[in-house]
PDB file of C-alpha atoms and ligand atoms in Angstrom:
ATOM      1  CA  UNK A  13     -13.290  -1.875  16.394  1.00 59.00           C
ATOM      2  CA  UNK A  14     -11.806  -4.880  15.167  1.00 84.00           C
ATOM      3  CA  UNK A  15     -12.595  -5.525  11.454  1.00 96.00           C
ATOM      4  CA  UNK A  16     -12.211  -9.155   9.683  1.00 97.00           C
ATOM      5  CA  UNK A  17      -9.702  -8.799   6.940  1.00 98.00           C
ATOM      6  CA  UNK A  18     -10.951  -9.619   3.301  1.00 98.00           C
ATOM      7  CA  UNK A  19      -7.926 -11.014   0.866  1.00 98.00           C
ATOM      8  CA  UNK A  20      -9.718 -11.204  -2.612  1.00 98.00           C
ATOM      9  CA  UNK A  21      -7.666 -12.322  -5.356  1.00 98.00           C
ATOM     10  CA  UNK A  22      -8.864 -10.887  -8.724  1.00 98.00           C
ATOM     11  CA  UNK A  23      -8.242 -13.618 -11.868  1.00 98.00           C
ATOM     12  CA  UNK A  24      -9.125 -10.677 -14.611  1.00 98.00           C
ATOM     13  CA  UNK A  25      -9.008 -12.303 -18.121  1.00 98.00           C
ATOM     14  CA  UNK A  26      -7.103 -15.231 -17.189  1.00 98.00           C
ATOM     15  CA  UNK A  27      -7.008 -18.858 -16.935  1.00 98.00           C
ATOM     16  CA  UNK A  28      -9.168 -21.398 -18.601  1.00 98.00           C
ATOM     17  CA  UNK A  29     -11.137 -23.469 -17.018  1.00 97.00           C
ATOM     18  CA  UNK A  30      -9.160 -26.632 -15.645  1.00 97.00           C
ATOM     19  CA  UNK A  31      -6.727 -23.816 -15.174  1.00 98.00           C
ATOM     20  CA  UNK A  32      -8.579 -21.627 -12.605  1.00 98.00           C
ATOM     21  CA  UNK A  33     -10.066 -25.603 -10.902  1.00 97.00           C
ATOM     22  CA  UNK A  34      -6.762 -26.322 -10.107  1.00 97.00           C
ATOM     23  CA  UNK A  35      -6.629 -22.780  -8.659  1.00 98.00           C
ATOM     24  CA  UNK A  36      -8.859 -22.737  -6.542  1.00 97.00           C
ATOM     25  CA  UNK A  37      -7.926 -25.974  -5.383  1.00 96.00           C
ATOM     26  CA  UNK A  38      -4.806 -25.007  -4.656  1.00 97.00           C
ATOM     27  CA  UNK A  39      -6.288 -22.263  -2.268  1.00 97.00           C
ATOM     28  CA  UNK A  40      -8.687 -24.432  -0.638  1.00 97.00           C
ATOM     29  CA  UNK A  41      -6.008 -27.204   0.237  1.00 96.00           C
ATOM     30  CA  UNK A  42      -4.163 -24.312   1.972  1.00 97.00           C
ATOM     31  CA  UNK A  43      -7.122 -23.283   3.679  1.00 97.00           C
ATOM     32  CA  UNK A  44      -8.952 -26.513   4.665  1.00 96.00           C
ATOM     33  CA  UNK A  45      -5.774 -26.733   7.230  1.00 96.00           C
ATOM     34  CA  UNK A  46      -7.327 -24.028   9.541  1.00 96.00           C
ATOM     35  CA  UNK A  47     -11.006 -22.799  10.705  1.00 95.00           C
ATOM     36  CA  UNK A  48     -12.768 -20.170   9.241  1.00 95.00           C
ATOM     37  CA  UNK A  49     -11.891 -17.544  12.416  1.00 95.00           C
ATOM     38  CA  UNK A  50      -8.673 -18.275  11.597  1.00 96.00           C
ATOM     39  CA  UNK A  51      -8.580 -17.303   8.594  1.00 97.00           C
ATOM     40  CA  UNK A  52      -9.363 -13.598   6.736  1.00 98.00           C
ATOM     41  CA  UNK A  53     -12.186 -13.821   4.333  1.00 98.00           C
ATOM     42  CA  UNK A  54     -10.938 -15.151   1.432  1.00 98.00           C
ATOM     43  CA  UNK A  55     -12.628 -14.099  -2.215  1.00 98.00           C
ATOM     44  CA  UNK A  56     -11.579 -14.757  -5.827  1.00 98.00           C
ATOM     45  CA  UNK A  57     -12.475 -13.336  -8.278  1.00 98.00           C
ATOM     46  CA  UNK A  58     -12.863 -15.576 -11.196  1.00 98.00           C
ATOM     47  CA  UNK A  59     -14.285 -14.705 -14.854  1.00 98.00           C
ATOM     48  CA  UNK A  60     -17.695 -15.270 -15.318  1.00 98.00           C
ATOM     49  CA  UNK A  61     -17.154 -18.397 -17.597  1.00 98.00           C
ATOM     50  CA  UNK A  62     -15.026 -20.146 -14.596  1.00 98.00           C
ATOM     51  CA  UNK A  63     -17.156 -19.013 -11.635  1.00 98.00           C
ATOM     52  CA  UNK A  64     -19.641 -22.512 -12.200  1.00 97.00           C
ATOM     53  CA  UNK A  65     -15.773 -23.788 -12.517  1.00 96.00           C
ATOM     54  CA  UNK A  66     -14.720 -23.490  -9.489  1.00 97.00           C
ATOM     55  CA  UNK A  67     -18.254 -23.369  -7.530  1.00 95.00           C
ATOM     56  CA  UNK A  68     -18.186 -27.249  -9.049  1.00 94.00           C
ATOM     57  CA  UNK A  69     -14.976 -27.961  -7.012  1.00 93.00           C
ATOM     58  CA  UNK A  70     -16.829 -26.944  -3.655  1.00 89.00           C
ATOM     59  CA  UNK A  71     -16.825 -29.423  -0.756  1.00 85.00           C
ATOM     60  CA  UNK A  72     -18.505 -28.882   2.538  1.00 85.00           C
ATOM     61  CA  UNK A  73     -15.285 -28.497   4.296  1.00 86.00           C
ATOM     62  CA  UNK A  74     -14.175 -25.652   1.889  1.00 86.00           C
ATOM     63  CA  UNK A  75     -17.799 -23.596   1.405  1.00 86.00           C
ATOM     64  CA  UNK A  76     -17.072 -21.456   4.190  1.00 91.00           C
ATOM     65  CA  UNK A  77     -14.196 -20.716   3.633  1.00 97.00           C
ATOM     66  CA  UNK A  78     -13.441 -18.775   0.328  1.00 97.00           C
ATOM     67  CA  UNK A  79     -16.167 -17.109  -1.191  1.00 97.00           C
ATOM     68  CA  UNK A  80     -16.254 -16.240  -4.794  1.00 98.00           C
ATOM     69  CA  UNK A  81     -16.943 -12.755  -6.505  1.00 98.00           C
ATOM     70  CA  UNK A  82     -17.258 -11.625 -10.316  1.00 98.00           C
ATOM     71  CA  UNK A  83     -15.390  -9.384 -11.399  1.00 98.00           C
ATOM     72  CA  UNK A  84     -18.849  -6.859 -13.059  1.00 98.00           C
ATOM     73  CA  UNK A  85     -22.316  -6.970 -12.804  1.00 98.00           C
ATOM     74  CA  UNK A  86     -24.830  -5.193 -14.940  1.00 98.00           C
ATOM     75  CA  UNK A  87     -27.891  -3.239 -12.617  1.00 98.00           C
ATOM     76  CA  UNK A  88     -30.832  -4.579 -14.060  1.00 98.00           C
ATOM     77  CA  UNK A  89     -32.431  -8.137 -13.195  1.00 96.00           C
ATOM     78  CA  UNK A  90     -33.074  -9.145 -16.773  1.00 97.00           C
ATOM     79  CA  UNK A  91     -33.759  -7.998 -20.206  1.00 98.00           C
ATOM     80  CA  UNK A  92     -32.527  -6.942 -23.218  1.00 98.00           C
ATOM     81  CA  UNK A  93     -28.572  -6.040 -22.381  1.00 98.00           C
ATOM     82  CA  UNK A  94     -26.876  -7.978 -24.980  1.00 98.00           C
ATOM     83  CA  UNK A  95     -23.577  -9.271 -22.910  1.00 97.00           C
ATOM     84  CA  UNK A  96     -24.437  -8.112 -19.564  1.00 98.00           C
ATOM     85  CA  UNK A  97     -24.631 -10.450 -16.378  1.00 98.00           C
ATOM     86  CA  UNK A  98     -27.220  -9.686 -14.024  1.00 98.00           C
ATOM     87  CA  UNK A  99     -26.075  -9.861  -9.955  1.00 98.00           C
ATOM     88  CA  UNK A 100     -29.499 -12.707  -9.802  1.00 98.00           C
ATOM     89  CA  UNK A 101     -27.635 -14.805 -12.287  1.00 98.00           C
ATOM     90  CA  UNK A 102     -24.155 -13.579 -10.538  1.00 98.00           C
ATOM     91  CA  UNK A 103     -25.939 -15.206  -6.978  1.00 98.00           C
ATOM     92  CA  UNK A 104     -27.078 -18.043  -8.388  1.00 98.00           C
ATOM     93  CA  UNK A 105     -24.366 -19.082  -9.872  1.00 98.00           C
ATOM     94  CA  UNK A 106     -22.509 -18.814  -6.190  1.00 97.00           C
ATOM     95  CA  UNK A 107     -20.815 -15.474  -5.862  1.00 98.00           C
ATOM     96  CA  UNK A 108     -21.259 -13.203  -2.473  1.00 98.00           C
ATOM     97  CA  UNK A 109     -19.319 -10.468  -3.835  1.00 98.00           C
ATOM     98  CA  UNK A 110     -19.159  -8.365  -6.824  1.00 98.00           C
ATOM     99  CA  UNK A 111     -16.115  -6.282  -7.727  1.00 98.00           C
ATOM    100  CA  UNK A 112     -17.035  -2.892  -9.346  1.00 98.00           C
ATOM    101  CA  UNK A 113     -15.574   0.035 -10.464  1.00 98.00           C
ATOM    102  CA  UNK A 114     -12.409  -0.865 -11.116  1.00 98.00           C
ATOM    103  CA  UNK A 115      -9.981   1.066 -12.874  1.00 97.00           C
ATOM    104  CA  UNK A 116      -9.714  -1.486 -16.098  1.00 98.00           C
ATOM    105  CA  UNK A 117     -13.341  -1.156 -16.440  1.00 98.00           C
ATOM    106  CA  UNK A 118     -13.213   2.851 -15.373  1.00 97.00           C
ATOM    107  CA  UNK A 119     -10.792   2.800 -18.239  1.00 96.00           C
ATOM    108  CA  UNK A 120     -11.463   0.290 -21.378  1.00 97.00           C
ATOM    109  CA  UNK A 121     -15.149   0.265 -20.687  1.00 97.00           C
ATOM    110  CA  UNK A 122     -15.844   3.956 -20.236  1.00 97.00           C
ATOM    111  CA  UNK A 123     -17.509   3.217 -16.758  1.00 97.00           C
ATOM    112  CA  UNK A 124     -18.906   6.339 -15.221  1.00 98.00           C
ATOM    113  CA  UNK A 125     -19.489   7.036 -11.030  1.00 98.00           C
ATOM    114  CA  UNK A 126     -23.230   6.987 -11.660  1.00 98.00           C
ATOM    115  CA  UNK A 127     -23.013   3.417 -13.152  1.00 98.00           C
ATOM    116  CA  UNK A 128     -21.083   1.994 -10.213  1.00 98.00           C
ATOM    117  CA  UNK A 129     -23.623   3.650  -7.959  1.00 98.00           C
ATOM    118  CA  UNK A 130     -26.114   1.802  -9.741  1.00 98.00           C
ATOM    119  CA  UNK A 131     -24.401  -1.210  -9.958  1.00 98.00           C
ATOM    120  CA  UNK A 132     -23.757  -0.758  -5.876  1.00 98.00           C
ATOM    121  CA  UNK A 133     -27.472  -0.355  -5.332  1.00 98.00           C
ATOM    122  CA  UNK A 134     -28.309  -3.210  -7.060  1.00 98.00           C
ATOM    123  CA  UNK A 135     -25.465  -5.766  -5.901  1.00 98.00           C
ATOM    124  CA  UNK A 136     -27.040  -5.122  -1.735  1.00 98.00           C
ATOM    125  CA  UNK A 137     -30.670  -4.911  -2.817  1.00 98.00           C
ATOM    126  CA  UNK A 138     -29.492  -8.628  -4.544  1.00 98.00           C
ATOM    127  CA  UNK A 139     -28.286  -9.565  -0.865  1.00 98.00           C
ATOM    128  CA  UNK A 140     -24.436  -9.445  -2.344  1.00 98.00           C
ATOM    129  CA  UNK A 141     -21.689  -7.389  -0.955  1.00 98.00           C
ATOM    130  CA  UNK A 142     -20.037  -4.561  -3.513  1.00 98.00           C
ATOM    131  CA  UNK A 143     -15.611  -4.322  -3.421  1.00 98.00           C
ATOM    132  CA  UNK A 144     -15.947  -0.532  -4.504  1.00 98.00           C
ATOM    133  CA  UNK A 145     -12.464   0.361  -6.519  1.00 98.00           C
ATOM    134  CA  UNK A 146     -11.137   3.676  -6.320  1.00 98.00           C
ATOM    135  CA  UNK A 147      -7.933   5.322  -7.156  1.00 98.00           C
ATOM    136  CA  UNK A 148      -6.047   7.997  -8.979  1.00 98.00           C
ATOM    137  CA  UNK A 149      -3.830   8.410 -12.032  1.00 97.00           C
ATOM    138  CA  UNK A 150       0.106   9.131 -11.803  1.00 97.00           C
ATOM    139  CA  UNK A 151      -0.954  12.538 -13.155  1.00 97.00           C
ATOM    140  CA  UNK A 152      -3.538  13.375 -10.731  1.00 98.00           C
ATOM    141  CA  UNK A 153      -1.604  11.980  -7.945  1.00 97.00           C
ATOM    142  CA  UNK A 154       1.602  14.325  -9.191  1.00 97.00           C
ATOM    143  CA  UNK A 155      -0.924  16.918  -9.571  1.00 98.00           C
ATOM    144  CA  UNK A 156      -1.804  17.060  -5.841  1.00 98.00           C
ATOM    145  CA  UNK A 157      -5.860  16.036  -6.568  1.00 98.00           C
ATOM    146  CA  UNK A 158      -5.027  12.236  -5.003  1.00 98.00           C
ATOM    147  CA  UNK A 159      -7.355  12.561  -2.335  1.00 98.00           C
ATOM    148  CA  UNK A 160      -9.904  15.292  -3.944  1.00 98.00           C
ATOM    149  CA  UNK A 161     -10.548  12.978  -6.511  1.00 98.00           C
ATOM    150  CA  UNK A 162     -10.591   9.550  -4.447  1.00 98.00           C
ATOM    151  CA  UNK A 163     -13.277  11.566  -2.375  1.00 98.00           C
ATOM    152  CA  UNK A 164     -15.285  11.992  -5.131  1.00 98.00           C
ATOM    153  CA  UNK A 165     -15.687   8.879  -6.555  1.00 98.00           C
ATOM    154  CA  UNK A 166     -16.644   7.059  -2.896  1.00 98.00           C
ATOM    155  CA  UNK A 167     -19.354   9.606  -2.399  1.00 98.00           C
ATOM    156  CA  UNK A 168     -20.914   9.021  -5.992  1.00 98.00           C
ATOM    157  CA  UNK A 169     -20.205   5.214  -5.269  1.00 98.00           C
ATOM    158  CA  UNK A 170     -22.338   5.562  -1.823  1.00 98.00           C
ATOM    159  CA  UNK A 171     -24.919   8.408  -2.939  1.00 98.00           C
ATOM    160  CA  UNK A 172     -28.282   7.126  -1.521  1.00 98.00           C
ATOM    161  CA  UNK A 173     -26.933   3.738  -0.025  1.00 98.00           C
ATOM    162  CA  UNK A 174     -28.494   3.312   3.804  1.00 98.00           C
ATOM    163  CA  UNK A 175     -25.918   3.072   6.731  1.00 98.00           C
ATOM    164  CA  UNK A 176     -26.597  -0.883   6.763  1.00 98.00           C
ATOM    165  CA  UNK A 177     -25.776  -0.759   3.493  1.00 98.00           C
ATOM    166  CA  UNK A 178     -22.840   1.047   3.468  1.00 98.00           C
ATOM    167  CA  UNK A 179     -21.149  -0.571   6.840  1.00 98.00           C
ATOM    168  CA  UNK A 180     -21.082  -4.397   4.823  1.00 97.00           C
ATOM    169  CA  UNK A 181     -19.692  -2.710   1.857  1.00 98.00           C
ATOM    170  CA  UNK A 182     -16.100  -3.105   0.904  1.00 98.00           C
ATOM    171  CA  UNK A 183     -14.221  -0.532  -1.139  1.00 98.00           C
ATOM    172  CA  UNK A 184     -10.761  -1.444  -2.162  1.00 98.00           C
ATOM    173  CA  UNK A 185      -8.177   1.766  -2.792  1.00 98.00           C
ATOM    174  CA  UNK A 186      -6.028   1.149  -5.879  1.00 98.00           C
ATOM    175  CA  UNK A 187      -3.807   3.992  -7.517  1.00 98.00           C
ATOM    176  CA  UNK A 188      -3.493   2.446 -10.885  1.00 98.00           C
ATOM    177  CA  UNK A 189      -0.065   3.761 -11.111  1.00 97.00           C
ATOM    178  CA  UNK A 190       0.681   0.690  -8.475  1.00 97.00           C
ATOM    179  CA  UNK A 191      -1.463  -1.953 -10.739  1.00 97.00           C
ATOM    180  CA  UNK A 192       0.222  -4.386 -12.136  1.00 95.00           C
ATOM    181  CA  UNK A 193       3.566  -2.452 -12.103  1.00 96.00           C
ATOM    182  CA  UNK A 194       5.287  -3.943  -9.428  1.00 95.00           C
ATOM    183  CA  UNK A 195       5.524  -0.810  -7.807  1.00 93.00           C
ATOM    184  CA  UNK A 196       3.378  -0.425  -4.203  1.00 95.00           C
ATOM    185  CA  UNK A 197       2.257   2.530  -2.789  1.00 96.00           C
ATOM    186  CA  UNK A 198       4.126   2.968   0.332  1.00 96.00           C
ATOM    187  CA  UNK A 199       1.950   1.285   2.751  1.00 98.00           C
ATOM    188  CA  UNK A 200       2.181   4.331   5.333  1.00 98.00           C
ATOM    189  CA  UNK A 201       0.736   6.276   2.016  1.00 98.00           C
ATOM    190  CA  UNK A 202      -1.616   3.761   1.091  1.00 98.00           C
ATOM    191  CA  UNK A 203      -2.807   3.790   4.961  1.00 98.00           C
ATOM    192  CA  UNK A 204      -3.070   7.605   5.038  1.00 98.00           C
ATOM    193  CA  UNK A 205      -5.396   7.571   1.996  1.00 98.00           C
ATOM    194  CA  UNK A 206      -7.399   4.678   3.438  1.00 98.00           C
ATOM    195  CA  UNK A 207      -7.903   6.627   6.608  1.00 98.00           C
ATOM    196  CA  UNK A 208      -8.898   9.661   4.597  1.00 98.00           C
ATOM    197  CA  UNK A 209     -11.826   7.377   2.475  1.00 98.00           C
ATOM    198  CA  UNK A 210     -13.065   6.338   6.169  1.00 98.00           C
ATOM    199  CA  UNK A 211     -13.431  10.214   6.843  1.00 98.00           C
ATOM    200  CA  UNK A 212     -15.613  10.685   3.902  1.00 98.00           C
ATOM    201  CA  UNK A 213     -17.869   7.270   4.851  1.00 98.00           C
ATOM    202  CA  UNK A 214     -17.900   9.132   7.764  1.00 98.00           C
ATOM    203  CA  UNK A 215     -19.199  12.282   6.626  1.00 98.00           C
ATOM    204  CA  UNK A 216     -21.536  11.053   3.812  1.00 98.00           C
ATOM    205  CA  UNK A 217     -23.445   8.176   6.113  1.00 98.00           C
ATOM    206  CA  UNK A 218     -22.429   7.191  10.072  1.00 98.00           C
ATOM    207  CA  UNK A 219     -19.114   6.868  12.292  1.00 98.00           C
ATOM    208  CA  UNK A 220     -20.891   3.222  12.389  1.00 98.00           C
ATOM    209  CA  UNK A 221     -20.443   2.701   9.063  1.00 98.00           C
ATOM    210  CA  UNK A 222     -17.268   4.126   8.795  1.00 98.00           C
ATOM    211  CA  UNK A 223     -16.141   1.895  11.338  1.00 98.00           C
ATOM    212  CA  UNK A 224     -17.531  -1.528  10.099  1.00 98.00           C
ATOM    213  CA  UNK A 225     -16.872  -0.894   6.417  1.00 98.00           C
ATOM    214  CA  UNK A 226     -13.744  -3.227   5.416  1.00 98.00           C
ATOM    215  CA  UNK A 227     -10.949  -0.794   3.167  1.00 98.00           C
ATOM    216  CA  UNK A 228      -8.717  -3.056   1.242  1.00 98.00           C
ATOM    217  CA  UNK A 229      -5.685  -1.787  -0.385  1.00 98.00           C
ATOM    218  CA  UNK A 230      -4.288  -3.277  -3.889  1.00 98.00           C
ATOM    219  CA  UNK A 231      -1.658  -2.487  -6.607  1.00 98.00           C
ATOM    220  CA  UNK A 232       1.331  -5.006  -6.928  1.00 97.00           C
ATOM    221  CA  UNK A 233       0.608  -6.676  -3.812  1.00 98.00           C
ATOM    222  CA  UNK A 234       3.171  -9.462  -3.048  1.00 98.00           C
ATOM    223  CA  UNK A 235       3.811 -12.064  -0.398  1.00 98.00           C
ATOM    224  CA  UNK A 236       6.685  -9.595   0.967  1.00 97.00           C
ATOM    225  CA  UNK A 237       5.020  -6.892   0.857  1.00 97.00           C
ATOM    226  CA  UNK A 238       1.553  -7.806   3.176  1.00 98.00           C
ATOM    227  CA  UNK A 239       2.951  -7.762   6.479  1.00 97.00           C
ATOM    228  CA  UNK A 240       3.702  -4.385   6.150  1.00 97.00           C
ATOM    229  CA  UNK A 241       0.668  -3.295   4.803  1.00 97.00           C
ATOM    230  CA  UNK A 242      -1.572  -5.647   7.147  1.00 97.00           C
ATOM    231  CA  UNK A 243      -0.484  -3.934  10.164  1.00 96.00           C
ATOM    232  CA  UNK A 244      -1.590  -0.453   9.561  1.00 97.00           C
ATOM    233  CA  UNK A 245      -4.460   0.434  11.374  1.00 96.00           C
ATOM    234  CA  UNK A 246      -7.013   1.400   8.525  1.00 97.00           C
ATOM    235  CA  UNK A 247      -5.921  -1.250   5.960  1.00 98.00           C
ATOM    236  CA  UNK A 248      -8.543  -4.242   5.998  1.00 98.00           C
ATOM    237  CA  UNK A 249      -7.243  -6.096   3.187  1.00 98.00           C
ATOM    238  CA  UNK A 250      -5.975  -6.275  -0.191  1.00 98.00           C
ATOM    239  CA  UNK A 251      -6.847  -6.597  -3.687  1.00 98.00           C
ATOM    240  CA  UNK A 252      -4.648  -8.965  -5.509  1.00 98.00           C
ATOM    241  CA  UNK A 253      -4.037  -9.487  -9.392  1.00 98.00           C
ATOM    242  CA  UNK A 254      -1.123 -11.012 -10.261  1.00 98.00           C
ATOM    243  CA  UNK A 255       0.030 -12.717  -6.902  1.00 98.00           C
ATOM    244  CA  UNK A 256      -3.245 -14.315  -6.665  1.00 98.00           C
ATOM    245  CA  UNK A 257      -2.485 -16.253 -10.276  1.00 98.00           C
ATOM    246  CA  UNK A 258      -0.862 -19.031  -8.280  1.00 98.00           C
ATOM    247  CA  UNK A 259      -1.213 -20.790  -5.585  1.00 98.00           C
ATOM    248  CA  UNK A 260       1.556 -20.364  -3.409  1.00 98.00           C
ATOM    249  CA  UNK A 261       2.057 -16.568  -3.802  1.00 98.00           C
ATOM    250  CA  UNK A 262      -1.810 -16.075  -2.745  1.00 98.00           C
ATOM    251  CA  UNK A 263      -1.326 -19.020  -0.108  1.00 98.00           C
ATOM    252  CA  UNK A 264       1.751 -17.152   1.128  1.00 98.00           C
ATOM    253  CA  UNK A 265      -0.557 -13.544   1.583  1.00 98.00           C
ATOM    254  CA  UNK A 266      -3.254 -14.951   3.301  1.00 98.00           C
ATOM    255  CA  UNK A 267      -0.602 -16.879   6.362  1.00 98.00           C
ATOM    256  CA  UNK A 268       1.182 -13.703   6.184  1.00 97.00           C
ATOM    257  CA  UNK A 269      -2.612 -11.820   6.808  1.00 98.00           C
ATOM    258  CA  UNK A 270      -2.989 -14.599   9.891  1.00 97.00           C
ATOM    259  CA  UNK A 271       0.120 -13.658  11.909  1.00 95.00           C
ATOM    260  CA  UNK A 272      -0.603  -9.857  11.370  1.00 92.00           C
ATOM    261  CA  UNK A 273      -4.048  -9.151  11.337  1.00 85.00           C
ATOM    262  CA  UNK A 274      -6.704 -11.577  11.933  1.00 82.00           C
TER     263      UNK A 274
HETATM  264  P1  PGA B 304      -2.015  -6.258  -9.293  1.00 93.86           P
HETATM  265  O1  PGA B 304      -3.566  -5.933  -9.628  1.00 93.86           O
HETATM  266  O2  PGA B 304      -1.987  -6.934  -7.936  1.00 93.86           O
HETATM  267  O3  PGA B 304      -1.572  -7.166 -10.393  1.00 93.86           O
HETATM  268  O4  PGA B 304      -1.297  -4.957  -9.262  1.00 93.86           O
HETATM  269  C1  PGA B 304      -4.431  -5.448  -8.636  1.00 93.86           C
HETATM  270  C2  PGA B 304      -5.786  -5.170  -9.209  1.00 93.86           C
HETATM  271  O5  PGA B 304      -5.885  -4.673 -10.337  1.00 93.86           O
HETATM  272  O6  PGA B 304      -6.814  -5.439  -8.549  1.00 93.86           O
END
């Protein structure tokens, strides 16, 4: 089963506004040049203060073709959650997607499994699609429990999700020894674990959902290192932070995506 590629290109805590407009310009000059089955679905991931940003750069030409995630959500519609961002307010301010559970928040922001379950449950029943991150430690991944613990987290991530659900999901594997480091996983490594997180879809919902859910890969990806990783047969995509900063790097990922594997 052929699944469309996703390249989403997370900002995290950077760039002001006319910073992340030019961005995303940038990106949609690039883009504009081909039609949206040419392309992979494109996201960024702006912070919440730029997402009206770059939603007011939109033209009609460009809608279609990069959609725009935050980077957290809160689970409740409304109320008193001083700081929070609720995925109504997330929708109406443009976004598709909604990035949780990454290993920044997992980490600085003491997020538990049973949060980004609720956060998952809310982001579909808002009509949005989840990008579900997942990955280990260097000592857990020295320590042999890689895949144990990767296992874990997806089923807590998925408990009590439908198969519909589940199958326009995204989860994105990222061993946060390979964030920001410069240092990949070895894409035949990265592909291995990916094709061991589609075993546990598998077993926790439908081979239907295990097939149409997209895996993404991320952790220092570059321009020269995509190809590679695009052409293995579970990776779907990547999750980018620093090479989607600028323009040409992110630019260069998603023609690179093209030749390979859309
Ligand atoms: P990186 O970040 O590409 O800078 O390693 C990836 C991520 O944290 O999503």
């Amino acid at each position: 089963m052929s699944r469309k590629p996703i390249i989403a290109g997370n900002w995290k805590m950077n760039l002001l506004q006319e910073d992340a407009k030019s961005l995303f310009m940038g990106i949609a000059t690039f883009a504009e040049n081909f039609s949206k089955d040419q392309l992979p679905e494109i996201v960024i991931a702006p912070t919440f203060l730029s997402i009206p940003a770059v939603e007011s750069m939109r033209c009609d030409k460009c809608r279609p073709l990069i959609a725009t995630a935050s980077q957290n959500c809160h689970w409740e519609n409304s109320g008193a959650y001083t700081g929070e961002v609720s995925v109504e307010m997330i929708k109406d301010a443009g976004c598709s997607y909604v990035i949780i559970g990454h290993s920044e928040r997992r980490q600085y922001f003491s997020e538990t499994d049973e949060m980004i379950n609720k956060k998952a449950k809310a982001i579909l029943a808002g009509g949005l699609i989840p990008i579900i991150c997942c990955g280990e430690t260097l000592e857990q991944r020295e320590s042999g429990v890689t895949d144990e613990h990767i296992a874990s987290q997806i089923r807590a991530a998925l408990k009590g999700l439908s198969e519909d659900e589940i199958a326009k999901s995204a989860i994105a594997y990222e061993p946060i020894w390979a964030i920001g480091t410069g240092k990949s996983c070895d894409a035949t490594e990265a592909n291995r674990v990916i094709a061991m997180i589609r075993n546990v879809v598998k077993e926790v919902s439908s081979s239907k959902a295990a097939d149409s859910i997209r895996i993404l890969y991320g952790g220092s990806v570059k321009p020269s290192t995509i190809e590679e990783q695009m052409s293995k047969s579970d990776i779907d995509g990547a999750l980018i932070g620093g090479a989607s900063l600028k323009a040409d790097s992110f630019n260069e990922i998603i023609e690179k995506t093209m030749k390979v594997a859309v």
